Amino acid sequence: MKIIINATDVHSGGGKVMLSDLLSAAIEKDNAEFHVFTDPRYNRQNYSASNINFHKVSKLKRIFVDRTIREIVDTDSVVINISDMPPFKRQNCTVIQFLMNRYFIDNYSMKGLPFIVKARLSFEKLAFRIYLKNADYYFVQNFVMKDLLLKLGFK
């Protein structure tokens, strides 16, 4: 079985904690092959194992990671997407999308943010909502996020 973890924009904060927890568990699962796509800043040295393959992905190449993942999955694979963006195309396997950014599923105030950040978040929010249907399951961190997701029509 292949488990693909897309964490291309994770290097600190809650995403780093989630990724580290997943990798700690992966070390114990020698019956599964892991492919982990990470931000180059993520420190992976504590998670060296023969069943874990790391792929560093630069900011410029993040948009193409879906295509690379599609090339290595098969029907019994699982993709765990910790990245803020869901897959742009439907994968031929089970996809679990972690939802961590409240800006994407709520009308959370952007007051005080620089214009360029507001523009980027607005674009990402639109793309997020368009592509969220490409995931099979959604993992949220609390009941507030769950309720916001339900309001968007996702179970």
CSV table of N, CA and C in Angstrom, one decimal:
chain,number,residue,atom,x,y,z
A,1,MET,N,0.8,-1.2,0.0
A,1,MET,CA,0.0,0.0,0.0
A,1,MET,C,0.9,1.2,0.0
A,2,LYS,N,0.5,2.2,-0.8
A,2,LYS,CA,1.2,3.5,-0.8
A,2,LYS,C,0.4,4.6,-0.1
A,3,ILE,N,1.1,5.3,0.7
A,3,ILE,CA,0.5,6.5,1.4
A,3,ILE,C,1.3,7.7,1.0
A,4,ILE,N,0.6,8.6,0.4
A,4,ILE,CA,1.2,9.8,-0.1
A,4,ILE,C,0.8,11.0,0.8
A,5,ILE,N,1.8,11.7,1.3
A,5,ILE,CA,1.5,12.9,2.2
A,5,ILE,C,1.9,14.1,1.4
A,6,ASN,N,1.0,15.0,1.1
A,6,ASN,CA,1.3,16.2,0.4
A,6,ASN,C,1.3,17.3,1.5
A,7,ALA,N,2.5,17.7,1.8
A,7,ALA,CA,2.7,18.8,2.8
A,7,ALA,C,3.7,19.8,2.3
A,8,THR,N,3.4,20.2,1.1
A,8,THR,CA,4.3,21.1,0.4
A,8,THR,C,4.4,22.5,0.9
A,9,ASP,N,3.5,22.9,1.7
A,9,ASP,CA,3.6,24.3,2.3
A,9,ASP,C,3.7,24.2,3.8
A,10,VAL,N,4.1,23.1,4.4
A,10,VAL,CA,4.2,22.9,5.8
A,10,VAL,C,5.7,22.9,6.2
A,11,HIS,N,6.0,23.8,7.2
A,11,HIS,CA,7.3,23.8,7.8
A,11,HIS,C,7.3,24.3,9.2
A,12,SER,N,6.2,24.8,9.7
A,12,SER,CA,6.1,25.3,11.0
A,12,SER,C,4.6,25.2,11.5
A,13,GLY,N,4.4,25.6,12.8
A,13,GLY,CA,3.0,25.7,13.3
A,13,GLY,C,2.3,24.3,13.4
A,14,GLY,N,1.0,24.4,13.3
A,14,GLY,CA,0.1,23.2,13.5
A,14,GLY,C,0.3,22.2,12.4
A,15,GLY,N,0.6,22.6,11.2
A,15,GLY,CA,0.8,21.7,10.1
A,15,GLY,C,2.1,20.9,10.3
A,16,LYS,N,3.1,21.5,10.9
A,16,LYS,CA,4.4,20.8,11.2
A,16,LYS,C,4.1,19.8,12.3
A,17,VAL,N,3.3,20.1,13.3
A,17,VAL,CA,3.0,19.1,14.3
A,17,VAL,C,2.2,17.9,13.8
A,18,MET,N,1.2,18.2,12.9
A,18,MET,CA,0.5,17.1,12.3
A,18,MET,C,1.4,16.2,11.4
A,19,LEU,N,2.2,16.9,10.6
A,19,LEU,CA,3.1,16.1,9.7
A,19,LEU,C,4.1,15.3,10.6
A,20,SER,N,4.6,15.8,11.6
A,20,SER,CA,5.6,15.1,12.5
A,20,SER,C,4.9,13.9,13.1
A,21,ASP,N,3.6,14.1,13.6
A,21,ASP,CA,2.9,13.0,14.2
A,21,ASP,C,2.6,11.9,13.1
A,22,LEU,N,2.3,12.2,11.9
A,22,LEU,CA,2.1,11.2,10.9
A,22,LEU,C,3.3,10.5,10.6
A,23,LEU,N,4.5,11.2,10.5
A,23,LEU,CA,5.7,10.5,10.2
A,23,LEU,C,6.2,9.6,11.3
A,24,SER,N,5.9,10.0,12.6
A,24,SER,CA,6.3,9.2,13.7
A,24,SER,C,5.5,7.8,13.6
A,25,ALA,N,4.3,7.9,13.2
A,25,ALA,CA,3.5,6.7,13.0
A,25,ALA,C,4.0,5.9,11.8
A,26,ALA,N,4.4,6.6,10.7
A,26,ALA,CA,4.8,6.0,9.5
A,26,ALA,C,6.1,5.1,9.7
A,27,ILE,N,6.9,5.5,10.6
A,27,ILE,CA,8.2,4.7,10.9
A,27,ILE,C,7.8,3.3,11.4
A,28,GLU,N,6.7,3.2,12.1
A,28,GLU,CA,6.2,1.9,12.6
A,28,GLU,C,5.5,1.1,11.6
A,29,LYS,N,5.1,1.6,10.5
A,29,LYS,CA,4.3,0.9,9.5
A,29,LYS,C,5.1,0.4,8.4
A,30,ASP,N,5.9,-0.6,8.6
A,30,ASP,CA,6.8,-1.1,7.6
A,30,ASP,C,6.1,-1.8,6.4
A,31,ASN,N,4.8,-2.1,6.6
A,31,ASN,CA,4.1,-2.7,5.5
A,31,ASN,C,3.5,-1.7,4.5
A,32,ALA,N,3.8,-0.4,4.7
A,32,ALA,CA,3.3,0.6,3.8
A,32,ALA,C,4.5,1.4,3.2
A,33,GLU,N,4.3,1.9,2.0
A,33,GLU,CA,5.3,2.7,1.4
A,33,GLU,C,4.8,4.1,1.4
A,34,PHE,N,5.6,5.0,2.0
A,34,PHE,CA,5.2,6.4,2.1
A,34,PHE,C,6.0,7.3,1.2
A,35,HIS,N,5.3,8.2,0.5
A,35,HIS,CA,5.9,9.3,-0.3
A,35,HIS,C,5.5,10.6,0.3
A,36,VAL,N,6.4,11.4,0.8
A,36,VAL,CA,6.1,12.6,1.5
A,36,VAL,C,6.7,13.8,0.8
A,37,PHE,N,5.8,14.6,0.3
A,37,PHE,CA,6.2,15.8,-0.5
A,37,PHE,C,6.2,17.0,0.5
A,38,THR,N,7.4,17.6,0.7
A,38,THR,CA,7.5,18.6,1.7
A,38,THR,C,8.2,19.9,1.2
A,39,ASP,N,7.9,20.9,2.0
A,39,ASP,CA,8.6,22.2,1.8
A,39,ASP,C,10.1,21.9,2.1
A,40,PRO,N,11.0,22.5,1.4
A,40,PRO,CA,12.5,22.3,1.6
A,40,PRO,C,12.9,22.7,3.1
A,41,ARG,N,12.1,23.6,3.7
A,41,ARG,CA,12.5,24.1,5.1
A,41,ARG,C,12.1,23.1,6.1
A,42,TYR,N,11.3,22.1,5.8
A,42,TYR,CA,10.9,21.1,6.8
A,42,TYR,C,12.1,20.2,7.2
A,43,ASN,N,12.4,20.0,8.5
A,43,ASN,CA,13.5,19.2,9.0
A,43,ASN,C,13.0,17.8,9.1
A,44,ARG,N,13.5,16.9,8.2
A,44,ARG,CA,13.0,15.5,8.1
A,44,ARG,C,14.0,14.5,8.7
A,45,GLN,N,15.1,15.0,9.3
A,45,GLN,CA,16.1,14.1,9.8
A,45,GLN,C,15.7,13.1,10.9
A,46,ASN,N,14.7,13.4,11.6
A,46,ASN,CA,14.2,12.5,12.7
A,46,ASN,C,13.3,11.4,12.1
A,47,TYR,N,13.0,11.4,10.8
A,47,TYR,CA,12.0,10.4,10.3
A,47,TYR,C,12.6,9.6,9.2
A,48,SER,N,13.8,9.2,9.3
A,48,SER,CA,14.5,8.4,8.3
A,48,SER,C,14.1,6.9,8.5
A,49,ALA,N,13.6,6.3,7.5
A,49,ALA,CA,13.2,4.9,7.5
A,49,ALA,C,13.2,4.4,6.1
A,50,SER,N,13.3,3.1,5.9
A,50,SER,CA,13.4,2.6,4.5
A,50,SER,C,12.1,2.7,3.8
A,51,ASN,N,11.0,2.8,4.5
A,51,ASN,CA,9.6,2.9,3.9
A,51,ASN,C,9.2,4.3,3.7
A,52,ILE,N,10.0,5.3,4.0
A,52,ILE,CA,9.6,6.7,3.8
A,52,ILE,C,10.5,7.4,2.8
A,53,ASN,N,9.9,7.9,1.7
A,53,ASN,CA,10.6,8.5,0.6
A,53,ASN,C,10.2,10.0,0.7
A,54,PHE,N,11.2,10.9,0.9
A,54,PHE,CA,10.9,12.3,0.9
A,54,PHE,C,11.2,12.9,-0.5
A,55,HIS,N,10.3,13.9,-0.8
A,55,HIS,CA,10.4,14.7,-2.1
A,55,HIS,C,10.3,16.1,-1.7
A,56,LYS,N,11.4,16.9,-1.8
A,56,LYS,CA,11.4,18.3,-1.6
A,56,LYS,C,10.7,19.0,-2.7
A,57,VAL,N,9.8,19.9,-2.4
A,57,VAL,CA,9.1,20.7,-3.5
A,57,VAL,C,9.2,22.2,-3.2
A,58,SER,N,9.8,22.9,-4.2
A,58,SER,CA,10.0,24.3,-4.0
A,58,SER,C,8.6,25.0,-4.2
A,59,LYS,N,8.6,26.3,-3.8
A,59,LYS,CA,7.3,27.1,-3.9
A,59,LYS,C,6.9,27.1,-5.3
A,60,LEU,N,7.8,27.3,-6.3
A,60,LEU,CA,7.4,27.4,-7.7
A,60,LEU,C,6.9,26.1,-8.2
A,61,LYS,N,7.2,25.0,-7.7
A,61,LYS,CA,6.8,23.7,-8.2
A,61,LYS,C,5.6,23.1,-7.5
A,62,ARG,N,5.1,23.8,-6.5
A,62,ARG,CA,3.9,23.2,-5.7
A,62,ARG,C,2.7,23.0,-6.6
A,63,ILE,N,2.5,23.9,-7.5
A,63,ILE,CA,1.3,23.8,-8.4
A,63,ILE,C,1.4,22.5,-9.2
A,64,PHE,N,2.5,21.9,-9.5
A,64,PHE,CA,2.7,20.7,-10.3
A,64,PHE,C,2.7,19.4,-9.5
A,65,VAL,N,2.7,19.5,-8.2
A,65,VAL,CA,2.8,18.3,-7.3
A,65,VAL,C,1.7,17.3,-7.5
A,66,ASP,N,0.5,17.8,-7.8
A,66,ASP,CA,-0.7,16.9,-8.1
A,66,ASP,C,-0.4,16.0,-9.3
A,67,ARG,N,0.3,16.5,-10.3
A,67,ARG,CA,0.6,15.6,-11.4
A,67,ARG,C,1.6,14.6,-11.0
A,68,THR,N,2.6,14.9,-10.3
A,68,THR,CA,3.6,14.0,-9.8
A,68,THR,C,2.9,12.9,-8.9
A,69,ILE,N,2.1,13.3,-8.0
A,69,ILE,CA,1.3,12.4,-7.2
A,69,ILE,C,0.5,11.4,-8.0
A,70,ARG,N,-0.2,11.9,-9.0
A,70,ARG,CA,-1.0,11.1,-9.9
A,70,ARG,C,-0.2,10.0,-10.6
A,71,GLU,N,1.0,10.3,-10.8
A,71,GLU,CA,1.9,9.3,-11.5
A,71,GLU,C,2.3,8.1,-10.6
A,72,ILE,N,2.3,8.3,-9.3
A,72,ILE,CA,2.7,7.2,-8.4
A,72,ILE,C,1.6,6.5,-7.7
A,73,VAL,N,0.4,7.1,-7.7
A,73,VAL,CA,-0.7,6.4,-7.0
A,73,VAL,C,-1.3,5.3,-7.8
A,74,ASP,N,-1.9,4.3,-7.1
A,74,ASP,CA,-2.8,3.3,-7.7
A,74,ASP,C,-4.1,3.3,-6.9
A,75,THR,N,-5.0,2.4,-7.3
A,75,THR,CA,-6.4,2.5,-6.7
A,75,THR,C,-6.4,2.3,-5.2
A,76,ASP,N,-5.4,1.5,-4.7
A,76,ASP,CA,-5.5,1.3,-3.2
A,76,ASP,C,-4.6,2.2,-2.4
A,77,SER,N,-4.1,3.3,-3.1
A,77,SER,CA,-3.3,4.3,-2.4
A,77,SER,C,-4.2,5.2,-1.6
A,78,VAL,N,-3.6,5.9,-0.7
A,78,VAL,CA,-4.3,7.0,0.1
A,78,VAL,C,-3.4,8.2,0.0
A,79,VAL,N,-4.0,9.3,-0.3
A,79,VAL,CA,-3.3,10.6,-0.3
A,79,VAL,C,-3.8,11.4,0.8
A,80,ILE,N,-2.9,11.8,1.7
A,80,ILE,CA,-3.2,12.7,2.8
A,80,ILE,C,-2.7,14.1,2.5
A,81,ASN,N,-3.6,15.0,2.3
A,81,ASN,CA,-3.3,16.3,1.8
A,81,ASN,C,-3.3,17.3,3.0
A,82,ILE,N,-2.1,17.6,3.5
A,82,ILE,CA,-2.0,18.6,4.6
A,82,ILE,C,-1.8,20.0,4.0
A,83,SER,N,-1.5,20.1,2.7
A,83,SER,CA,-1.4,21.3,2.0
A,83,SER,C,-2.7,22.1,2.0
A,84,ASP,N,-2.6,23.4,1.9
A,84,ASP,CA,-3.8,24.2,2.0
A,84,ASP,C,-4.7,24.0,0.8
A,85,MET,N,-4.1,23.6,-0.4
A,85,MET,CA,-4.9,23.4,-1.6
A,85,MET,C,-5.3,21.9,-1.8
A,86,PRO,N,-6.6,21.7,-2.0
A,86,PRO,CA,-7.0,20.3,-2.4
A,86,PRO,C,-6.4,20.0,-3.8
A,87,PRO,N,-6.5,18.7,-4.2
A,87,PRO,CA,-6.0,18.4,-5.5
A,87,PRO,C,-6.8,19.1,-6.6
A,88,PHE,N,-6.1,19.5,-7.7
A,88,PHE,CA,-6.8,20.3,-8.8
A,88,PHE,C,-7.6,19.3,-9.6
A,89,LYS,N,-7.2,18.0,-9.7
A,89,LYS,CA,-7.9,17.0,-10.4
A,89,LYS,C,-8.2,15.9,-9.5
A,90,ARG,N,-9.2,15.1,-9.8
A,90,ARG,CA,-9.6,14.0,-9.0
A,90,ARG,C,-8.5,12.9,-9.1
A,91,GLN,N,-8.0,12.4,-8.0
A,91,GLN,CA,-7.0,11.4,-8.0
A,91,GLN,C,-7.8,10.0,-8.1
A,92,ASN,N,-7.1,9.0,-8.6
A,92,ASN,CA,-7.6,7.7,-8.7
A,92,ASN,C,-7.4,6.8,-7.5
A,93,CYS,N,-7.7,7.4,-6.3
A,93,CYS,CA,-7.5,6.8,-5.1
A,93,CYS,C,-8.3,7.6,-4.0
A,94,THR,N,-8.1,7.2,-2.7
A,94,THR,CA,-8.8,7.9,-1.6
A,94,THR,C,-7.9,9.1,-1.3
A,95,VAL,N,-8.6,10.2,-1.1
A,95,VAL,CA,-7.9,11.5,-0.8
A,95,VAL,C,-8.5,12.0,0.5
A,96,ILE,N,-7.7,12.3,1.5
A,96,ILE,CA,-8.1,12.9,2.7
A,96,ILE,C,-7.5,14.3,2.8
A,97,GLN,N,-8.4,15.3,2.9
A,97,GLN,CA,-8.0,16.7,2.9
A,97,GLN,C,-8.0,17.2,4.4
A,98,PHE,N,-6.9,17.7,4.9
A,98,PHE,CA,-6.8,18.4,6.2
A,98,PHE,C,-7.2,19.8,6.0
A,99,LEU,N,-8.1,20.3,6.8
A,99,LEU,CA,-8.5,21.7,6.7
A,99,LEU,C,-8.0,22.5,7.9
A,100,MET,N,-7.1,23.4,7.7
A,100,MET,CA,-6.5,24.1,8.8
A,100,MET,C,-6.6,25.6,8.7
A,101,ASN,N,-6.9,26.2,7.5
A,101,ASN,CA,-6.9,27.6,7.3
A,101,ASN,C,-8.3,28.1,7.3
A,102,ARG,N,-8.7,28.8,8.4
A,102,ARG,CA,-10.0,29.3,8.5
A,102,ARG,C,-10.4,30.3,7.5
A,103,TYR,N,-9.4,31.1,6.9
A,103,TYR,CA,-9.7,32.0,5.9
A,103,TYR,C,-10.4,31.4,4.7
A,104,PHE,N,-10.1,30.1,4.4
A,104,PHE,CA,-10.6,29.4,3.2
A,104,PHE,C,-12.1,29.0,3.4
A,105,ILE,N,-12.6,28.8,4.6
A,105,ILE,CA,-13.9,28.3,4.7
A,105,ILE,C,-14.9,29.2,5.5
A,106,ASP,N,-14.4,30.4,5.8
A,106,ASP,CA,-15.2,31.3,6.6
A,106,ASP,C,-15.0,32.7,6.0
A,107,ASN,N,-15.9,33.6,6.4
A,107,ASN,CA,-15.7,35.0,6.1
A,107,ASN,C,-14.9,35.7,7.2
A,108,TYR,N,-13.8,35.1,7.5
A,108,TYR,CA,-12.9,35.6,8.6
A,108,TYR,C,-12.3,36.9,8.2
A,109,SER,N,-12.3,37.9,9.1
A,109,SER,CA,-11.8,39.3,8.7
A,109,SER,C,-10.3,39.3,8.3
A,110,MET,N,-10.1,40.0,7.2
A,110,MET,CA,-8.7,40.1,6.8
A,110,MET,C,-8.2,41.6,7.1
A,111,LYS,N,-8.9,42.2,7.9
A,111,LYS,CA,-8.6,43.6,8.3
A,111,LYS,C,-7.2,43.6,8.9
A,112,GLY,N,-6.4,44.6,8.5
A,112,GLY,CA,-5.1,44.8,9.0
A,112,GLY,C,-4.0,44.0,8.2
A,113,LEU,N,-4.4,43.1,7.3
A,113,LEU,CA,-3.5,42.4,6.5
A,113,LEU,C,-3.0,43.2,5.3
A,114,PRO,N,-1.8,43.1,4.9
A,114,PRO,CA,-1.3,43.8,3.7
A,114,PRO,C,-2.2,43.5,2.5
A,115,PHE,N,-2.3,44.4,1.5
A,115,PHE,CA,-3.1,44.1,0.3
A,115,PHE,C,-2.7,42.9,-0.4
A,116,ILE,N,-1.4,42.7,-0.6
A,116,ILE,CA,-0.9,41.5,-1.3
A,116,ILE,C,-1.4,40.2,-0.6
A,117,VAL,N,-1.3,40.2,0.7
A,117,VAL,CA,-1.8,39.0,1.4
A,117,VAL,C,-3.3,38.8,1.3
A,118,LYS,N,-4.0,39.9,1.3
A,118,LYS,CA,-5.5,39.8,1.1
A,118,LYS,C,-5.8,39.2,-0.3
A,119,ALA,N,-5.1,39.7,-1.3
A,119,ALA,CA,-5.3,39.3,-2.6
A,119,ALA,C,-5.0,37.8,-2.8
A,120,ARG,N,-3.9,37.4,-2.2
A,120,ARG,CA,-3.5,36.0,-2.3
A,120,ARG,C,-4.5,35.1,-1.6
A,121,LEU,N,-4.9,35.5,-0.4
A,121,LEU,CA,-5.9,34.7,0.4
A,121,LEU,C,-7.2,34.6,-0.3
A,122,SER,N,-7.6,35.7,-1.0
A,122,SER,CA,-8.9,35.7,-1.7
A,122,SER,C,-8.9,34.8,-2.9
A,123,PHE,N,-7.8,34.8,-3.6
A,123,PHE,CA,-7.6,33.9,-4.7
A,123,PHE,C,-7.6,32.4,-4.3
A,124,GLU,N,-6.8,32.1,-3.2
A,124,GLU,CA,-6.7,30.8,-2.7
A,124,GLU,C,-8.0,30.3,-2.1
A,125,LYS,N,-8.8,31.2,-1.5
A,125,LYS,CA,-10.1,30.8,-1.0
A,125,LYS,C,-11.0,30.4,-2.1
A,126,LEU,N,-11.0,31.1,-3.2
A,126,LEU,CA,-11.8,30.7,-4.3
A,126,LEU,C,-11.4,29.4,-4.9
A,127,ALA,N,-10.1,29.2,-5.1
A,127,ALA,CA,-9.6,27.9,-5.6
A,127,ALA,C,-9.9,26.8,-4.7
A,128,PHE,N,-9.7,27.0,-3.4
A,128,PHE,CA,-10.0,26.0,-2.4
A,128,PHE,C,-11.4,25.5,-2.5
A,129,ARG,N,-12.3,26.4,-2.6
A,129,ARG,CA,-13.7,26.0,-2.7
A,129,ARG,C,-14.1,25.3,-3.9
A,130,ILE,N,-13.4,25.7,-5.0
A,130,ILE,CA,-13.7,25.0,-6.3
A,130,ILE,C,-13.2,23.6,-6.3
A,131,TYR,N,-12.0,23.3,-5.7
A,131,TYR,CA,-11.3,22.0,-5.8
A,131,TYR,C,-11.6,21.1,-4.6
A,132,LEU,N,-12.2,21.6,-3.5
A,132,LEU,CA,-12.5,20.8,-2.3
A,132,LEU,C,-13.3,19.6,-2.7
A,133,LYS,N,-14.1,19.6,-3.7
A,133,LYS,CA,-14.9,18.4,-4.1
A,133,LYS,C,-14.0,17.2,-4.6
A,134,ASN,N,-12.7,17.5,-4.8
A,134,ASN,CA,-11.8,16.4,-5.3
A,134,ASN,C,-11.3,15.6,-4.1
A,135,ALA,N,-11.7,15.9,-2.9
A,135,ALA,CA,-11.3,15.0,-1.7
A,135,ALA,C,-12.5,14.1,-1.3
A,136,ASP,N,-12.1,13.0,-0.8
A,136,ASP,CA,-13.2,12.0,-0.3
A,136,ASP,C,-13.5,12.2,1.1
A,137,TYR,N,-12.6,12.6,1.9
A,137,TYR,CA,-12.8,12.8,3.3
A,137,TYR,C,-12.1,14.1,3.8
A,138,TYR,N,-12.7,14.8,4.8
A,138,TYR,CA,-12.2,16.0,5.3
A,138,TYR,C,-11.8,15.9,6.8
A,139,PHE,N,-10.7,16.3,7.1
A,139,PHE,CA,-10.2,16.2,8.5
A,139,PHE,C,-10.1,17.6,9.0
A,140,VAL,N,-10.8,17.9,10.1
A,140,VAL,CA,-10.8,19.3,10.7
A,140,VAL,C,-10.3,19.2,12.1
A,141,GLN,N,-9.8,20.3,12.6
A,141,GLN,CA,-9.2,20.3,13.9
A,141,GLN,C,-10.1,20.6,15.1
A,142,ASN,N,-11.3,21.1,14.8
A,142,ASN,CA,-12.2,21.4,15.9
A,142,ASN,C,-13.7,21.5,15.4
A,143,PHE,N,-14.6,21.7,16.3
A,143,PHE,CA,-16.0,21.7,15.9
A,143,PHE,C,-16.4,23.0,15.2
A,144,VAL,N,-15.7,24.1,15.4
A,144,VAL,CA,-15.9,25.3,14.7
A,144,VAL,C,-15.7,25.1,13.2
A,145,MET,N,-14.5,24.5,12.9
A,145,MET,CA,-14.2,24.2,11.5
A,145,MET,C,-15.2,23.2,10.9
A,146,LYS,N,-15.6,22.2,11.6
A,146,LYS,CA,-16.6,21.3,11.2
A,146,LYS,C,-17.9,22.0,10.8
A,147,ASP,N,-18.4,22.9,11.7
A,147,ASP,CA,-19.6,23.6,11.4
A,147,ASP,C,-19.5,24.5,10.1
A,148,LEU,N,-18.3,25.1,10.0
A,148,LEU,CA,-18.1,26.0,8.8
A,148,LEU,C,-18.1,25.1,7.5
A,149,LEU,N,-17.5,24.0,7.6
A,149,LEU,CA,-17.5,23.1,6.4
A,149,LEU,C,-18.9,22.6,6.1
A,150,LEU,N,-19.6,22.2,7.1
A,150,LEU,CA,-21.0,21.8,6.9
A,150,LEU,C,-21.9,22.9,6.2
A,151,LYS,N,-21.6,24.2,6.6
A,151,LYS,CA,-22.3,25.3,6.0
A,151,LYS,C,-22.0,25.5,4.5
A,152,LEU,N,-20.8,25.0,4.1
A,152,LEU,CA,-20.5,25.1,2.7
A,152,LEU,C,-21.1,23.9,1.9
A,153,GLY,N,-21.7,23.0,2.6
A,153,GLY,CA,-22.4,21.8,2.0
A,153,GLY,C,-21.6,20.6,1.9
A,154,PHE,N,-20.5,20.5,2.6
A,154,PHE,CA,-19.7,19.3,2.6
A,154,PHE,C,-19.9,18.5,3.9
A,155,LYS,N,-20.1,17.2,3.8
A,155,LYS,CA,-20.3,16.3,4.9
A,155,LYS,C,-19.1,15.9,5.6
